[in-house]
JSON list of C-alpha atoms in Angstrom, two decimals:
[
{"chain": "A", "resi": 1, "resn": "MET", "atom": "CA", "xyz": [134.59, 98.05, 65.28]},
{"chain": "A", "resi": 2, "resn": "ALA", "atom": "CA", "xyz": [136.48, 94.84, 65.86]},
{"chain": "A", "resi": 3, "resn": "ALA", "atom": "CA", "xyz": [139.67, 94.31, 67.77]},
{"chain": "A", "resi": 4, "resn": "LEU", "atom": "CA", "xyz": [142.43, 92.74, 65.70]},
{"chain": "A", "resi": 5, "resn": "LEU", "atom": "CA", "xyz": [144.89, 90.18, 66.95]},
{"chain": "A", "resi": 6, "resn": "LYS", "atom": "CA", "xyz": [148.22, 89.75, 65.22]},
{"chain": "A", "resi": 7, "resn": "VAL", "atom": "CA", "xyz": [149.22, 86.09, 65.13]},
{"chain": "A", "resi": 8, "resn": "GLY", "atom": "CA", "xyz": [152.75, 87.06, 64.16]},
{"chain": "A", "resi": 9, "resn": "ALA", "atom": "CA", "xyz": [153.43, 87.80, 67.84]},
{"chain": "A", "resi": 10, "resn": "LEU", "atom": "CA", "xyz": [153.24, 84.05, 68.49]},
{"chain": "A", "resi": 11, "resn": "CYS", "atom": "CA", "xyz": [155.95, 83.48, 65.92]},
{"chain": "A", "resi": 12, "resn": "ARG", "atom": "CA", "xyz": [158.35, 85.86, 67.62]},
{"chain": "A", "resi": 13, "resn": "ALA", "atom": "CA", "xyz": [158.10, 83.89, 70.86]},
{"chain": "A", "resi": 14, "resn": "GLY", "atom": "CA", "xyz": [160.72, 81.45, 69.59]},
{"chain": "A", "resi": 15, "resn": "ARG", "atom": "CA", "xyz": [158.35, 78.86, 68.08]},
{"chain": "A", "resi": 16, "resn": "ALA", "atom": "CA", "xyz": [158.74, 77.77, 64.49]},
{"chain": "A", "resi": 17, "resn": "PHE", "atom": "CA", "xyz": [155.51, 78.64, 62.74]},
{"chain": "A", "resi": 18, "resn": "PRO", "atom": "CA", "xyz": [155.12, 78.19, 58.98]},
{"chain": "A", "resi": 19, "resn": "PHE", "atom": "CA", "xyz": [153.54, 81.61, 58.53]},
{"chain": "A", "resi": 20, "resn": "SER", "atom": "CA", "xyz": [156.02, 83.58, 60.64]},
{"chain": "A", "resi": 21, "resn": "LYS", "atom": "CA", "xyz": [156.91, 86.05, 57.86]},
{"chain": "A", "resi": 22, "resn": "SER", "atom": "CA", "xyz": [153.34, 86.74, 56.76]},
{"chain": "A", "resi": 23, "resn": "LEU", "atom": "CA", "xyz": [150.93, 89.14, 58.36]},
{"chain": "A", "resi": 24, "resn": "LEU", "atom": "CA", "xyz": [148.20, 86.96, 59.77]},
{"chain": "A", "resi": 25, "resn": "ILE", "atom": "CA", "xyz": [145.40, 88.97, 61.29]},
{"chain": "A", "resi": 26, "resn": "ARG", "atom": "CA", "xyz": [142.28, 87.50, 62.82]},
{"chain": "A", "resi": 27, "resn": "PRO", "atom": "CA", "xyz": [139.27, 89.46, 64.08]},
{"chain": "A", "resi": 28, "resn": "ALA", "atom": "CA", "xyz": [138.46, 88.96, 67.74]},
{"chain": "A", "resi": 29, "resn": "VAL", "atom": "CA", "xyz": [135.08, 89.09, 69.44]},
{"chain": "A", "resi": 30, "resn": "PHE", "atom": "CA", "xyz": [133.24, 92.42, 69.26]},
{"chain": "A", "resi": 31, "resn": "LEU", "atom": "CA", "xyz": [131.52, 93.42, 72.46]},
{"chain": "A", "resi": 32, "resn": "PRO", "atom": "CA", "xyz": [128.97, 96.27, 72.29]},
{"chain": "A", "resi": 33, "resn": "GLN", "atom": "CA", "xyz": [129.09, 99.06, 74.85]},
{"chain": "A", "resi": 34, "resn": "ASP", "atom": "CA", "xyz": [125.48, 98.38, 75.86]},
{"chain": "A", "resi": 35, "resn": "ARG", "atom": "CA", "xyz": [125.73, 95.12, 77.83]},
{"chain": "A", "resi": 36, "resn": "THR", "atom": "CA", "xyz": [121.96, 94.81, 78.36]},
{"chain": "A", "resi": 37, "resn": "SER", "atom": "CA", "xyz": [121.54, 93.59, 74.79]},
{"chain": "A", "resi": 38, "resn": "LEU", "atom": "CA", "xyz": [123.65, 90.53, 75.64]},
{"chain": "A", "resi": 39, "resn": "GLN", "atom": "CA", "xyz": [121.32, 89.35, 78.39]},
{"chain": "A", "resi": 40, "resn": "ALA", "atom": "CA", "xyz": [118.87, 86.66, 77.36]},
{"chain": "A", "resi": 41, "resn": "ALA", "atom": "CA", "xyz": [115.74, 85.29, 78.95]},
{"chain": "A", "resi": 42, "resn": "PRO", "atom": "CA", "xyz": [116.22, 82.03, 80.87]},
{"chain": "A", "resi": 43, "resn": "VAL", "atom": "CA", "xyz": [115.38, 78.92, 78.88]},
{"chain": "A", "resi": 44, "resn": "GLN", "atom": "CA", "xyz": [112.89, 76.55, 80.47]},
{"chain": "A", "resi": 45, "resn": "VAL", "atom": "CA", "xyz": [112.74, 72.97, 79.29]},
{"chain": "A", "resi": 46, "resn": "SER", "atom": "CA", "xyz": [110.07, 70.62, 80.56]},
{"chain": "A", "resi": 47, "resn": "GLN", "atom": "CA", "xyz": [111.02, 67.17, 81.77]},
{"chain": "A", "resi": 48, "resn": "SER", "atom": "CA", "xyz": [108.96, 65.37, 79.13]},
{"chain": "A", "resi": 49, "resn": "ARG", "atom": "CA", "xyz": [110.64, 67.28, 76.32]},
{"chain": "A", "resi": 50, "resn": "HIS", "atom": "CA", "xyz": [114.06, 66.54, 77.79]},
{"chain": "A", "resi": 51, "resn": "ALA", "atom": "CA", "xyz": [113.20, 62.84, 78.07]},
{"chain": "A", "resi": 52, "resn": "ALA", "atom": "CA", "xyz": [112.13, 62.74, 74.42]},
{"chain": "A", "resi": 53, "resn": "SER", "atom": "CA", "xyz": [115.39, 64.39, 73.43]},
{"chain": "A", "resi": 54, "resn": "LYS", "atom": "CA", "xyz": [117.36, 61.81, 75.40]},
{"chain": "A", "resi": 55, "resn": "ALA", "atom": "CA", "xyz": [115.40, 58.96, 73.81]},
{"chain": "A", "resi": 56, "resn": "ALA", "atom": "CA", "xyz": [116.04, 60.37, 70.34]},
{"chain": "A", "resi": 57, "resn": "SER", "atom": "CA", "xyz": [119.73, 60.65, 71.13]},
{"chain": "A", "resi": 58, "resn": "LEU", "atom": "CA", "xyz": [119.88, 57.05, 72.32]},
{"chain": "A", "resi": 59, "resn": "HIS", "atom": "CA", "xyz": [117.97, 55.93, 69.21]},
{"chain": "A", "resi": 60, "resn": "TRP", "atom": "CA", "xyz": [120.43, 57.78, 66.97]},
{"chain": "A", "resi": 61, "resn": "THR", "atom": "CA", "xyz": [123.34, 56.15, 68.81]},
{"chain": "A", "resi": 62, "resn": "ALA", "atom": "CA", "xyz": [121.73, 52.71, 68.46]},
{"chain": "A", "resi": 63, "resn": "GLU", "atom": "CA", "xyz": [121.25, 53.25, 64.72]},
{"chain": "A", "resi": 64, "resn": "ARG", "atom": "CA", "xyz": [124.92, 54.07, 64.32]},
{"chain": "A", "resi": 65, "resn": "ALA", "atom": "CA", "xyz": [125.92, 51.08, 66.46]},
{"chain": "A", "resi": 66, "resn": "VAL", "atom": "CA", "xyz": [123.87, 48.72, 64.27]},
{"chain": "A", "resi": 67, "resn": "SER", "atom": "CA", "xyz": [125.51, 50.22, 61.18]},
{"chain": "A", "resi": 68, "resn": "VAL", "atom": "CA", "xyz": [128.97, 49.63, 62.65]},
{"chain": "A", "resi": 69, "resn": "VAL", "atom": "CA", "xyz": [127.99, 46.07, 63.61]},
{"chain": "A", "resi": 70, "resn": "LEU", "atom": "CA", "xyz": [126.88, 45.47, 60.02]},
{"chain": "A", "resi": 71, "resn": "ILE", "atom": "CA", "xyz": [130.23, 46.71, 58.75]},
{"chain": "A", "resi": 72, "resn": "GLY", "atom": "CA", "xyz": [131.92, 44.16, 61.01]},
{"chain": "A", "resi": 73, "resn": "LEU", "atom": "CA", "xyz": [129.51, 41.35, 60.17]},
{"chain": "A", "resi": 74, "resn": "LEU", "atom": "CA", "xyz": [130.13, 41.49, 56.43]},
{"chain": "A", "resi": 75, "resn": "PRO", "atom": "CA", "xyz": [133.79, 40.38, 56.62]},
{"chain": "A", "resi": 76, "resn": "ALA", "atom": "CA", "xyz": [132.89, 37.95, 59.40]},
{"chain": "A", "resi": 77, "resn": "ALA", "atom": "CA", "xyz": [130.27, 36.38, 57.13]},
{"chain": "A", "resi": 78, "resn": "TYR", "atom": "CA", "xyz": [132.90, 35.87, 54.46]},
{"chain": "A", "resi": 79, "resn": "LEU", "atom": "CA", "xyz": [135.64, 34.61, 56.78]},
{"chain": "A", "resi": 80, "resn": "TYR", "atom": "CA", "xyz": [133.59, 32.60, 59.32]},
{"chain": "A", "resi": 81, "resn": "PRO", "atom": "CA", "xyz": [130.25, 31.54, 57.81]},
{"chain": "A", "resi": 82, "resn": "GLY", "atom": "CA", "xyz": [128.05, 29.80, 60.32]},
{"chain": "A", "resi": 83, "resn": "ALA", "atom": "CA", "xyz": [124.81, 29.87, 62.21]},
{"chain": "A", "resi": 84, "resn": "ALA", "atom": "CA", "xyz": [125.83, 32.61, 64.67]},
{"chain": "A", "resi": 85, "resn": "VAL", "atom": "CA", "xyz": [126.79, 34.99, 61.87]},
{"chain": "A", "resi": 86, "resn": "ASP", "atom": "CA", "xyz": [123.68, 34.06, 59.88]},
{"chain": "A", "resi": 87, "resn": "TYR", "atom": "CA", "xyz": [121.30, 34.88, 62.73]},
{"chain": "A", "resi": 88, "resn": "SER", "atom": "CA", "xyz": [123.26, 38.01, 63.63]},
{"chain": "A", "resi": 89, "resn": "LEU", "atom": "CA", "xyz": [122.98, 39.18, 60.04]},
{"chain": "A", "resi": 90, "resn": "ALA", "atom": "CA", "xyz": [119.26, 38.41, 60.02]},
{"chain": "A", "resi": 91, "resn": "ALA", "atom": "CA", "xyz": [118.70, 40.51, 63.15]},
{"chain": "A", "resi": 92, "resn": "ALA", "atom": "CA", "xyz": [120.98, 43.40, 62.17]},
{"chain": "A", "resi": 93, "resn": "LEU", "atom": "CA", "xyz": [119.71, 43.64, 58.58]},
{"chain": "A", "resi": 94, "resn": "THR", "atom": "CA", "xyz": [116.09, 43.55, 59.70]},
{"chain": "A", "resi": 95, "resn": "LEU", "atom": "CA", "xyz": [116.63, 46.17, 62.39]},
{"chain": "A", "resi": 96, "resn": "HIS", "atom": "CA", "xyz": [118.62, 48.39, 60.02]},
{"chain": "A", "resi": 97, "resn": "GLY", "atom": "CA", "xyz": [115.91, 48.15, 57.37]},
{"chain": "A", "resi": 98, "resn": "HIS", "atom": "CA", "xyz": [113.13, 48.73, 59.91]},
{"chain": "A", "resi": 99, "resn": "TRP", "atom": "CA", "xyz": [114.73, 51.92, 61.22]},
{"chain": "A", "resi": 100, "resn": "GLY", "atom": "CA", "xyz": [115.54, 53.17, 57.72]},
{"chain": "A", "resi": 101, "resn": "LEU", "atom": "CA", "xyz": [112.01, 52.62, 56.41]},
{"chain": "A", "resi": 102, "resn": "GLY", "atom": "CA", "xyz": [110.66, 54.17, 59.61]},
{"chain": "A", "resi": 103, "resn": "GLN", "atom": "CA", "xyz": [112.53, 57.36, 58.76]},
{"chain": "A", "resi": 104, "resn": "VAL", "atom": "CA", "xyz": [111.06, 57.31, 55.26]},
{"chain": "A", "resi": 105, "resn": "LEU", "atom": "CA", "xyz": [107.58, 56.97, 56.76]},
{"chain": "A", "resi": 106, "resn": "THR", "atom": "CA", "xyz": [108.28, 59.81, 59.18]},
{"chain": "A", "resi": 107, "resn": "ASP", "atom": "CA", "xyz": [109.29, 62.07, 56.30]},
{"chain": "A", "resi": 108, "resn": "TYR", "atom": "CA", "xyz": [106.56, 61.22, 53.79]},
{"chain": "A", "resi": 109, "resn": "VAL", "atom": "CA", "xyz": [103.45, 59.96, 55.61]},
{"chain": "A", "resi": 110, "resn": "HIS", "atom": "CA", "xyz": [101.20, 62.59, 57.17]},
{"chain": "A", "resi": 111, "resn": "GLY", "atom": "CA", "xyz": [97.95, 62.31, 59.11]},
{"chain": "A", "resi": 112, "resn": "ASP", "atom": "CA", "xyz": [97.35, 60.35, 62.30]},
{"chain": "A", "resi": 113, "resn": "ALA", "atom": "CA", "xyz": [95.41, 57.46, 60.75]},
{"chain": "A", "resi": 114, "resn": "LYS", "atom": "CA", "xyz": [97.87, 57.10, 57.86]},
{"chain": "A", "resi": 115, "resn": "ILE", "atom": "CA", "xyz": [100.85, 57.14, 60.21]},
{"chain": "A", "resi": 116, "resn": "LYS", "atom": "CA", "xyz": [99.32, 54.41, 62.40]},
{"chain": "A", "resi": 117, "resn": "LEU", "atom": "CA", "xyz": [98.53, 52.28, 59.36]},
{"chain": "A", "resi": 118, "resn": "ALA", "atom": "CA", "xyz": [101.99, 52.78, 57.86]},
{"chain": "A", "resi": 119, "resn": "ASN", "atom": "CA", "xyz": [103.74, 51.96, 61.16]},
{"chain": "A", "resi": 120, "resn": "THR", "atom": "CA", "xyz": [101.61, 48.84, 61.58]},
{"chain": "A", "resi": 121, "resn": "GLY", "atom": "CA", "xyz": [102.48, 47.76, 58.05]},
{"chain": "A", "resi": 122, "resn": "LEU", "atom": "CA", "xyz": [106.16, 48.43, 58.69]},
{"chain": "A", "resi": 123, "resn": "LEU", "atom": "CA", "xyz": [106.10, 46.38, 61.88]},
{"chain": "A", "resi": 124, "resn": "ALA", "atom": "CA", "xyz": [104.40, 43.52, 60.04]},
{"chain": "A", "resi": 125, "resn": "LEU", "atom": "CA", "xyz": [106.91, 43.73, 57.17]},
{"chain": "A", "resi": 126, "resn": "SER", "atom": "CA", "xyz": [109.88, 43.76, 59.55]},
{"chain": "A", "resi": 127, "resn": "SER", "atom": "CA", "xyz": [108.49, 40.84, 61.56]},
{"chain": "A", "resi": 128, "resn": "LEU", "atom": "CA", "xyz": [107.90, 38.80, 58.41]},
{"chain": "A", "resi": 129, "resn": "THR", "atom": "CA", "xyz": [111.37, 39.66, 57.13]},
{"chain": "A", "resi": 130, "resn": "PHE", "atom": "CA", "xyz": [113.04, 38.53, 60.33]},
{"chain": "A", "resi": 131, "resn": "ALA", "atom": "CA", "xyz": [110.92, 35.37, 60.50]},
{"chain": "A", "resi": 132, "resn": "GLY", "atom": "CA", "xyz": [111.68, 34.59, 56.85]},
{"chain": "A", "resi": 133, "resn": "LEU", "atom": "CA", "xyz": [115.43, 35.07, 57.30]},
{"chain": "A", "resi": 134, "resn": "CYS", "atom": "CA", "xyz": [115.41, 32.90, 60.42]},
{"chain": "A", "resi": 135, "resn": "TYR", "atom": "CA", "xyz": [113.41, 30.23, 58.57]},
{"chain": "A", "resi": 136, "resn": "PHE", "atom": "CA", "xyz": [115.91, 30.41, 55.68]},
{"chain": "A", "resi": 137, "resn": "ASN", "atom": "CA", "xyz": [118.83, 30.09, 58.11]},
{"chain": "A", "resi": 138, "resn": "TYR", "atom": "CA", "xyz": [117.30, 27.09, 59.89]},
{"chain": "A", "resi": 139, "resn": "HIS", "atom": "CA", "xyz": [115.79, 25.13, 56.98]},
{"chain": "A", "resi": 140, "resn": "ASP", "atom": "CA", "xyz": [118.17, 26.03, 54.15]},
{"chain": "A", "resi": 141, "resn": "VAL", "atom": "CA", "xyz": [121.84, 26.90, 53.66]},
{"chain": "A", "resi": 142, "resn": "GLY", "atom": "CA", "xyz": [121.80, 30.24, 55.52]},
{"chain": "A", "resi": 143, "resn": "ILE", "atom": "CA", "xyz": [122.53, 33.79, 54.45]},
{"chain": "A", "resi": 144, "resn": "CYS", "atom": "CA", "xyz": [126.34, 33.45, 54.27]},
{"chain": "A", "resi": 145, "resn": "LYS", "atom": "CA", "xyz": [126.36, 30.33, 52.12]},
{"chain": "A", "resi": 146, "resn": "ALA", "atom": "CA", "xyz": [123.53, 31.65, 49.93]},
{"chain": "A", "resi": 147, "resn": "VAL", "atom": "CA", "xyz": [125.52, 34.78, 49.12]},
{"chain": "A", "resi": 148, "resn": "ALA", "atom": "CA", "xyz": [128.62, 32.70, 48.46]},
{"chain": "A", "resi": 149, "resn": "MET", "atom": "CA", "xyz": [126.60, 30.48, 46.11]},
{"chain": "A", "resi": 150, "resn": "LEU", "atom": "CA", "xyz": [125.34, 33.56, 44.24]},
{"chain": "A", "resi": 151, "resn": "TRP", "atom": "CA", "xyz": [128.89, 34.88, 43.86]},
{"chain": "A", "resi": 152, "resn": "SER", "atom": "CA", "xyz": [130.08, 31.54, 42.50]},
{"chain": "A", "resi": 153, "resn": "LEU", "atom": "CA", "xyz": [127.63, 31.68, 39.56]}
]
């Protein structure tokens, strides 16, 4: 048994509403007669679980921030190639790749020893990637000019 609310009453109040001639009916909330069924047990959350949730939320926000920074760095690399943009790209691309591959490992690697080994390998790969990009930026033309040279082929 649901209570029905006629939206047409809003139209008669003098407001122009595109559906004023139609019969718009929307069900409202149904409340049972027995109110004891609505009562729930109190939820208890430990501090450590709440802290982990907050850390996960901050990590998610940081991942999105790095993605937005990458979106801004791509036109900046085209318009203003230079050392600052090269090193920013090296850091942002490495961090973005590290977090993305970390999620793949979280989804597909199971077992404590395998997870530790995979995370160690990922950290080594990310460190080598960042060091290699920094070396390339310092001793060669840099990421921006290298991409421009590839496009000119």
